[in-house]
mmCIF file of C-alpha atoms and ligand atoms in Angstrom:
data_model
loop_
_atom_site.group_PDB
_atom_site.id
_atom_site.type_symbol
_atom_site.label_atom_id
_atom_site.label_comp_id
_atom_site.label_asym_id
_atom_site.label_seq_id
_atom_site.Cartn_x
_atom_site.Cartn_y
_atom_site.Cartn_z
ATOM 1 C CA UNK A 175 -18.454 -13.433 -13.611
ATOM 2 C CA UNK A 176 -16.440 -14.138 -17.147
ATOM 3 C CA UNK A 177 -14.926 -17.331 -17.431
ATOM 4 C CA UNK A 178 -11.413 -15.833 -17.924
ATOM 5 C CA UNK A 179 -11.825 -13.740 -14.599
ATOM 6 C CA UNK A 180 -12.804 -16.879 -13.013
ATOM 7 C CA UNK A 181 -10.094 -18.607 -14.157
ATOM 8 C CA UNK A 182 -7.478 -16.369 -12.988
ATOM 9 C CA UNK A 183 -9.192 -16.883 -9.346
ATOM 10 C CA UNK A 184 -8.780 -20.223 -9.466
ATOM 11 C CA UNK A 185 -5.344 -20.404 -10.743
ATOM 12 C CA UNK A 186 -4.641 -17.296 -8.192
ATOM 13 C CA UNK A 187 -6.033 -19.738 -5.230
ATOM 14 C CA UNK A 188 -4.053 -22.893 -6.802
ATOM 15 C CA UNK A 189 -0.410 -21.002 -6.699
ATOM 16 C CA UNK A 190 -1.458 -19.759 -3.420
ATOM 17 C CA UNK A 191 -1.816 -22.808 -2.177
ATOM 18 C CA UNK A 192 1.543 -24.227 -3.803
ATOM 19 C CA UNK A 193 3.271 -21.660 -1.853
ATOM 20 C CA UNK A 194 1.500 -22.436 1.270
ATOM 21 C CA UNK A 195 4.888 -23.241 2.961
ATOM 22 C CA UNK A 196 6.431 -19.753 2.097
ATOM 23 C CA UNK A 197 3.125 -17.359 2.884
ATOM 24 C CA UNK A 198 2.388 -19.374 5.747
ATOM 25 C CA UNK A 199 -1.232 -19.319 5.006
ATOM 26 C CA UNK A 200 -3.503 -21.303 2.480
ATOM 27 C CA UNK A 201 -5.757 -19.268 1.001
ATOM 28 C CA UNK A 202 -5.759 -15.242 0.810
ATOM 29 C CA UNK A 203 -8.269 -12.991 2.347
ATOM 30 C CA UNK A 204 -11.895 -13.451 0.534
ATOM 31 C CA UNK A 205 -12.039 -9.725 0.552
ATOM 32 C CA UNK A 206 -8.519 -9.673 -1.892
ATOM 33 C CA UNK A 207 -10.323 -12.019 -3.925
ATOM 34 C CA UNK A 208 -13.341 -10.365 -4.763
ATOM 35 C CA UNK A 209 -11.571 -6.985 -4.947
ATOM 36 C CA UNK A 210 -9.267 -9.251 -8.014
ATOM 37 C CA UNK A 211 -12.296 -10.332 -9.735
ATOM 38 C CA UNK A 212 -14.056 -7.195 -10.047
ATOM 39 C CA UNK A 213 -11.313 -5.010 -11.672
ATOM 40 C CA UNK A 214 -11.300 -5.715 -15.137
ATOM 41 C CA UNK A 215 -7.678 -6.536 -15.944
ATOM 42 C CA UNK A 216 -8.060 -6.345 -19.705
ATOM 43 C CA UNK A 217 -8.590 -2.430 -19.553
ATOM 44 C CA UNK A 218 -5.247 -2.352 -17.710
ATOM 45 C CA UNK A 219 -3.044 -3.742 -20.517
ATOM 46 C CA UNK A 220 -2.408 -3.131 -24.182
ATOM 47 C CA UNK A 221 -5.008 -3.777 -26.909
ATOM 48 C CA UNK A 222 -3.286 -6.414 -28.742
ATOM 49 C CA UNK A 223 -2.320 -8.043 -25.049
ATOM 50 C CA UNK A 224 -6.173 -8.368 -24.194
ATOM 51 C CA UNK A 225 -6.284 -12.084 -24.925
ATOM 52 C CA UNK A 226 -3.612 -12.547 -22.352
ATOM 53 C CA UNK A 227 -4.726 -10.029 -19.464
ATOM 54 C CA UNK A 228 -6.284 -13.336 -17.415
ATOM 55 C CA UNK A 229 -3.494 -15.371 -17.654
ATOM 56 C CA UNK A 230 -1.037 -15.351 -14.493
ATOM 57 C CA UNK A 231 1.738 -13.882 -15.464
ATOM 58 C CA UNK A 232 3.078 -9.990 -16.364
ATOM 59 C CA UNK A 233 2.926 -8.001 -19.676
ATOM 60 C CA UNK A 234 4.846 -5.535 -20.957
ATOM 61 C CA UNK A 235 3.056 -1.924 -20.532
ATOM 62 C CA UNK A 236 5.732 0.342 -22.372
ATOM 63 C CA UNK A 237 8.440 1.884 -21.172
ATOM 64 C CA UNK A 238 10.325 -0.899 -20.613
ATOM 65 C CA UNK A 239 7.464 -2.036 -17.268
ATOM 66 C CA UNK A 240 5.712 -4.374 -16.590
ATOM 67 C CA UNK A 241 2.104 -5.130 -15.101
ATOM 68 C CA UNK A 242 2.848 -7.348 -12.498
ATOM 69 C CA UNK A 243 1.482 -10.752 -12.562
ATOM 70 C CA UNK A 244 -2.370 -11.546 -10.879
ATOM 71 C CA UNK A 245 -0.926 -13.683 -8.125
ATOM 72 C CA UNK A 246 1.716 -11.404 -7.197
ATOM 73 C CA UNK A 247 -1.002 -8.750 -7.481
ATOM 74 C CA UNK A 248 -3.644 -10.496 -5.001
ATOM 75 C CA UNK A 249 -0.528 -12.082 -2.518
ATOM 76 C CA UNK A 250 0.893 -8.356 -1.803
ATOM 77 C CA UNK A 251 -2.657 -6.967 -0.969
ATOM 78 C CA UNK A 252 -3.410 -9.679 1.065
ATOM 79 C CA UNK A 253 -0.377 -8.760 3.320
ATOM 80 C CA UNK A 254 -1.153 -5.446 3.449
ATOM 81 C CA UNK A 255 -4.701 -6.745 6.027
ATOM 82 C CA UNK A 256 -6.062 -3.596 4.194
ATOM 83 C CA UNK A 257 -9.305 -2.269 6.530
ATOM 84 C CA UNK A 258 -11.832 0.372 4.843
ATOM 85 C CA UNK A 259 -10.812 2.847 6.948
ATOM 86 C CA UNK A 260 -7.295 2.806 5.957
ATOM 87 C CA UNK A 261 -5.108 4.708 3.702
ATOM 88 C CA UNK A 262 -2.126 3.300 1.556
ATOM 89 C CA UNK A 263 0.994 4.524 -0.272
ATOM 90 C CA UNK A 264 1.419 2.663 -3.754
ATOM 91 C CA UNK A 265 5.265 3.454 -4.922
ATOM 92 C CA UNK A 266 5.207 2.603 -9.258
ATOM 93 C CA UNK A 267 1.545 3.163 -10.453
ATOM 94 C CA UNK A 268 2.861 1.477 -13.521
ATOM 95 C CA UNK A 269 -0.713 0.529 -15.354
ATOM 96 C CA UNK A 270 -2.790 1.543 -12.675
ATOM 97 C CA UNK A 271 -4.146 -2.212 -11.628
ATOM 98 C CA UNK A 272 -2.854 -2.404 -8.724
ATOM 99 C CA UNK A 273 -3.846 0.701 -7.761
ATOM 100 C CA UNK A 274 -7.473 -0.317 -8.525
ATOM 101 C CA UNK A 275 -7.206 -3.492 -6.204
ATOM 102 C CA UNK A 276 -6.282 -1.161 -3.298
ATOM 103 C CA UNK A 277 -9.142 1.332 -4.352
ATOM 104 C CA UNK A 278 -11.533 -1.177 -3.525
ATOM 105 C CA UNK A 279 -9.839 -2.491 0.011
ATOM 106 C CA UNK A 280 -9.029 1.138 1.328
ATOM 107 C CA UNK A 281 -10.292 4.717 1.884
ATOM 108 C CA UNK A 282 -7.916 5.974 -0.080
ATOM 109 C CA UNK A 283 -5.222 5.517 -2.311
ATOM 110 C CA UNK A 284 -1.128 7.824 -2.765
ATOM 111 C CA UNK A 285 0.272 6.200 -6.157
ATOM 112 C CA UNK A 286 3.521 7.624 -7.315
ATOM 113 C CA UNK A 287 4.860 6.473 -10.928
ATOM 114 C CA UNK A 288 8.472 7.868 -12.098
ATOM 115 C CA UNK A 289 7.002 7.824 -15.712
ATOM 116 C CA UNK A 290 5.072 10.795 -16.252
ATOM 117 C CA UNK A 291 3.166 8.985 -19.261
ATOM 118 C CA UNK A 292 2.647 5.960 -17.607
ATOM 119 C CA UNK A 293 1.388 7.642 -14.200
ATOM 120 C CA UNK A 294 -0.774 10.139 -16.608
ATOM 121 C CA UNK A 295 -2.666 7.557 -18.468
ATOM 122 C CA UNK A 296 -3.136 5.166 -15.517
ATOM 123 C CA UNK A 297 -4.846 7.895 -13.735
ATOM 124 C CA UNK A 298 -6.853 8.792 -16.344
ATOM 125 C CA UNK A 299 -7.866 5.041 -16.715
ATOM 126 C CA UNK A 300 -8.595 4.678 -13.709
ATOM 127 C CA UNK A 301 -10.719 7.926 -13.519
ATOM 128 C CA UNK A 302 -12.514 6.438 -16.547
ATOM 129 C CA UNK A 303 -13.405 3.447 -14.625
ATOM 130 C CA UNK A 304 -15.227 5.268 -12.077
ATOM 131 C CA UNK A 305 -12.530 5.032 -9.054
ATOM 132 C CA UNK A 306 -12.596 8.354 -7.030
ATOM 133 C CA UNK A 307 -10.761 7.702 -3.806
ATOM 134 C CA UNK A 308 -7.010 7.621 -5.540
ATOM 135 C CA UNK A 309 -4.653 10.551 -5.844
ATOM 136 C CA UNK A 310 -1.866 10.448 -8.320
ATOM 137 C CA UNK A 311 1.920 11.858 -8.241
ATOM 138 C CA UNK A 312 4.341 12.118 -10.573
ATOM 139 C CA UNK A 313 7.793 11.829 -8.767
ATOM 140 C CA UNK A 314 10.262 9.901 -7.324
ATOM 141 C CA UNK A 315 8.541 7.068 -4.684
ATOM 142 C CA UNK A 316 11.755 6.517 -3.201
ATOM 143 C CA UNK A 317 10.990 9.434 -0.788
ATOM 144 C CA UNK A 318 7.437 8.542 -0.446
ATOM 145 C CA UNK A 319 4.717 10.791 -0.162
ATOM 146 C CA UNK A 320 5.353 12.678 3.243
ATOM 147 C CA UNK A 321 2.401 15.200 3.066
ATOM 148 C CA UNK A 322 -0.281 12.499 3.924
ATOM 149 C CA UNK A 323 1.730 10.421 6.164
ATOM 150 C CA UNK A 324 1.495 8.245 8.023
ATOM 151 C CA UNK A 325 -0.109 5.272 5.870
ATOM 152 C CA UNK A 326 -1.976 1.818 7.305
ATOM 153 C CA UNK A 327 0.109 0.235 4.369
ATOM 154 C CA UNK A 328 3.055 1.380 1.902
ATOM 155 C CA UNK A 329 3.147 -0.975 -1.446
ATOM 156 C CA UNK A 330 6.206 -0.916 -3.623
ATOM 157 C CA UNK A 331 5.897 -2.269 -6.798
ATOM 158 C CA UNK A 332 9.248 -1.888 -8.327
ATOM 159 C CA UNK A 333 12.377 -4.172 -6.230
ATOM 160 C CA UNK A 334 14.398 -1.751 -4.771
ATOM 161 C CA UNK A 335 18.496 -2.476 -3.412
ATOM 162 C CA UNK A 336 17.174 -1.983 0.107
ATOM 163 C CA UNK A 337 13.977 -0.919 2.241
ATOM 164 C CA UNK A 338 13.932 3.225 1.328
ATOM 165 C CA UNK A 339 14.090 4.698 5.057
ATOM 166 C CA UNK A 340 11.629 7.461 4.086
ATOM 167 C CA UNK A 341 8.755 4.268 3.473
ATOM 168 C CA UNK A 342 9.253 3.299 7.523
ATOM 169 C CA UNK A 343 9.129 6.516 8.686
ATOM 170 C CA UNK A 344 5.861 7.331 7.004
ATOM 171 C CA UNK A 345 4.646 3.869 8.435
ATOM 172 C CA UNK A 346 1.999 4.323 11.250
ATOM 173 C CA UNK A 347 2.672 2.589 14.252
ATOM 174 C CA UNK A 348 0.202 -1.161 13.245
ATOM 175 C CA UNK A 349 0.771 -0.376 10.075
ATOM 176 C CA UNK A 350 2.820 -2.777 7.080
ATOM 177 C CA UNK A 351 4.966 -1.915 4.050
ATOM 178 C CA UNK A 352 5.165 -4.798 1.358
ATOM 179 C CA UNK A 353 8.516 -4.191 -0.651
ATOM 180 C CA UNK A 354 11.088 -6.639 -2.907
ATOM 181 C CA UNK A 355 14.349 -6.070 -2.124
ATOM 182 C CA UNK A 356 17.324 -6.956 -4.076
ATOM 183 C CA UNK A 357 19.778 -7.069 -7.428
ATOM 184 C CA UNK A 358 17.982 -5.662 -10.658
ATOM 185 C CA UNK A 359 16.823 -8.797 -12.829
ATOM 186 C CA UNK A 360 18.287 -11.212 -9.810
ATOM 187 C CA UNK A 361 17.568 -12.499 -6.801
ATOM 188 C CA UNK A 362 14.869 -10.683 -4.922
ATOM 189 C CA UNK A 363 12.921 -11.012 -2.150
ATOM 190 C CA UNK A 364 9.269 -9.897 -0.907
ATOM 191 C CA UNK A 365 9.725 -8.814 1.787
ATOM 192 C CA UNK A 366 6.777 -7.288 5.043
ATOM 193 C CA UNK A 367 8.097 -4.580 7.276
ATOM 194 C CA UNK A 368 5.399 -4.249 10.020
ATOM 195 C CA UNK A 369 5.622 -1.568 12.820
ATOM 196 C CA UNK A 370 4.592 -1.996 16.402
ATOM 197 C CA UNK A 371 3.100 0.661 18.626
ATOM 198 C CA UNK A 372 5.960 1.602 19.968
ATOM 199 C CA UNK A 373 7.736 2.206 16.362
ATOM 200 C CA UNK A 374 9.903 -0.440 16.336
ATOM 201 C CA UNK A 375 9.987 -2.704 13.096
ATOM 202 C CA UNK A 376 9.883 -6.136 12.104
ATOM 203 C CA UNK A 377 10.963 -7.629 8.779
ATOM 204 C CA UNK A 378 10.610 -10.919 7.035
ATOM 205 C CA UNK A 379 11.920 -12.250 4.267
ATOM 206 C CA UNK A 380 8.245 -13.477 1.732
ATOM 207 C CA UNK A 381 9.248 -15.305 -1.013
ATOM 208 C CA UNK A 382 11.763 -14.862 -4.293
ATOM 209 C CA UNK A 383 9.681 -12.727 -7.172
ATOM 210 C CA UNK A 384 11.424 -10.614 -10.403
ATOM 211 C CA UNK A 385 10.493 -6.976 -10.683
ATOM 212 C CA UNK A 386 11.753 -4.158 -12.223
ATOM 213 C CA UNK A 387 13.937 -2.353 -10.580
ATOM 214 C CA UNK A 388 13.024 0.672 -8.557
ATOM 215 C CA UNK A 389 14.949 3.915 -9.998
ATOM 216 C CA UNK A 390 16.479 6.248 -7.981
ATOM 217 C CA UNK A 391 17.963 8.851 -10.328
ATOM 218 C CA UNK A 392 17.663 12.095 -7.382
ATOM 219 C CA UNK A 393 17.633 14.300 -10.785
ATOM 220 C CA UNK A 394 14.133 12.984 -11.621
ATOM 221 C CA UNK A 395 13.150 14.410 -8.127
ATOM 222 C CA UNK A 396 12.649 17.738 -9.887
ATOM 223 C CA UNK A 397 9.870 16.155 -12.058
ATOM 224 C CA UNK A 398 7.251 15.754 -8.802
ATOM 225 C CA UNK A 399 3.998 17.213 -9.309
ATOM 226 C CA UNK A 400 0.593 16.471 -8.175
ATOM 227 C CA UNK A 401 -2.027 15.661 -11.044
ATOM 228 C CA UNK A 402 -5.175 17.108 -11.196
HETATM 229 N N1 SAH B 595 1.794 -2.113 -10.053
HETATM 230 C C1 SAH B 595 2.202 -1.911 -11.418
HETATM 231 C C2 SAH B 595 3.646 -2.345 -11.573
HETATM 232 C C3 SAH B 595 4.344 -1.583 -12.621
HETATM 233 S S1 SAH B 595 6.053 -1.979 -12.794
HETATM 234 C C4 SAH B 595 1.314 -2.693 -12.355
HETATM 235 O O1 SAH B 595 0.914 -3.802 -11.984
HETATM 236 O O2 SAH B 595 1.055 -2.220 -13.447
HETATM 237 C C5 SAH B 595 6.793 -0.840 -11.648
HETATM 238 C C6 SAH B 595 6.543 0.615 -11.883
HETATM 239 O O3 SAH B 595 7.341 1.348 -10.956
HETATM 240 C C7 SAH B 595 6.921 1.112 -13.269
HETATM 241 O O4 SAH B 595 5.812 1.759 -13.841
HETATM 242 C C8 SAH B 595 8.075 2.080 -12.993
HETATM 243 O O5 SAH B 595 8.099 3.174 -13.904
HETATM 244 C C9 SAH B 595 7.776 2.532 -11.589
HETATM 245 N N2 SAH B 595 8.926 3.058 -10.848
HETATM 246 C C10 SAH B 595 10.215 2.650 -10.893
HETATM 247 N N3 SAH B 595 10.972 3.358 -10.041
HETATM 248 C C11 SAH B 595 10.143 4.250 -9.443
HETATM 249 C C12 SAH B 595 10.326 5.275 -8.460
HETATM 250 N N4 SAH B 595 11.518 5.525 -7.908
HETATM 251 N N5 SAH B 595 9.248 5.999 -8.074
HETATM 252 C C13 SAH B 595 8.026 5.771 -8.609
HETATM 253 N N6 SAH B 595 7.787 4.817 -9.540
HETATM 254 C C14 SAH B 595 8.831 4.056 -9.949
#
């Protein structure tokens, strides 16, 4: 493994275990972590950002978006208990890493990005870099992705002003959405939604983070289309 990849493991596990407290756990899933180390995050940011793309924090990708920071990165994964079998909903494909964490913990991956540029060349990326088992949209995540509901896990990468209701319906029953939730540039919150068999949902409050916010112009609804 490269030094910088090992690095950002170790720094990954160290912040982990500084927030011990808030995730109530101490160190993530194994399976998280070796899904972090293989993607190579320096593909996944720009050019003149490669000497950066193992430190732990975000970069700017364009358009005004971020790719979020490793930590963030391997923490919501690791409270989505991804199983191979299992299918998942990413909402804001933004670069496409995140997307390729998931690739490797799932059957298959749903990313939506609002940004038609951003969402095409992440897929193509990502296409480049061998992953088959993700299918891309162009649209408006807020509504999720109803035609291959229900998902094991729904991942929203962008903090929305409150948990879209669309993202719990397409929940199965077992299954867990990982969402921040508050003010744009403010105080946010991840937050797990889990379902139980009988529908019913759960909801805890994670820790504070800063993303960008989730957009829900209903205009850019009209943009949805699959990519091939
Ligand atoms: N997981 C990404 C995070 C990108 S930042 C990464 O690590 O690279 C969040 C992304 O969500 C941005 O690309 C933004 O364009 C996208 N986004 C914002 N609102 C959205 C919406 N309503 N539907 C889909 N994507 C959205």
């Amino acid at each position: 493994m490269k030094k910088a990849v090992k690095r950002m493991l170790d720094t990954i596990e160290d912040e982990v275990h500084y927030t011990r407290s808030l995730i109530g756990k101490d160190a993530l899933d194994p399976r998280v972590m070796t899904a972090m180390g293989k993607v190579p995050r320096e593909q996944f940011v720009p050019p003149n950002l490669r000497p950066l793309a193992y430190d732990n924090g975000p970069l700017p990708i364009g358009h005004g978006q971020t790719i979020s920071q490793p930590y963030i990165v391997a923490l919501m994964t690791d409270l989505l208990q991804l199983q191979p079998e299992h299918a998942v909903l990413e909402v804001g494909t933004g670069s496409g890493y995140q997307t390729a964490v998931l690739a490797q913990l799932a059957r298959k991956v749903y990313t939506i990005e609002l940004v038609s540029e951003l969402g095409e060349d992440s897929a193509e990326r990502l296409r480049a870099l061998d992953y088959t088992n993700i299918e891309y949209r162009i649209g408006n995540g807020y509504a999720g992705w109803p035609e291959h509901a229900p998902y094991d896990g729904i991942i929203v990468t962008a903090a929305a002003a409150h948990i879209p209701p669309a993202l719990v319906e397409q929940l199965r029953p077992g299954g867990r959405l990982v969402i921040p939730v508050g003010l744009p540039y403010m105080h946010q919150e991840l937050m797990l939604v889990e379902k139980d068999a009988g529908g019913g949902t759960h909801t805890r409050d994670i820790l504070g983070v800063a993303f960008v916010p989730l957009r829900q112009e209903q205009d850019r609804r009209a943009d949805t289309s699959t990519l091939h």
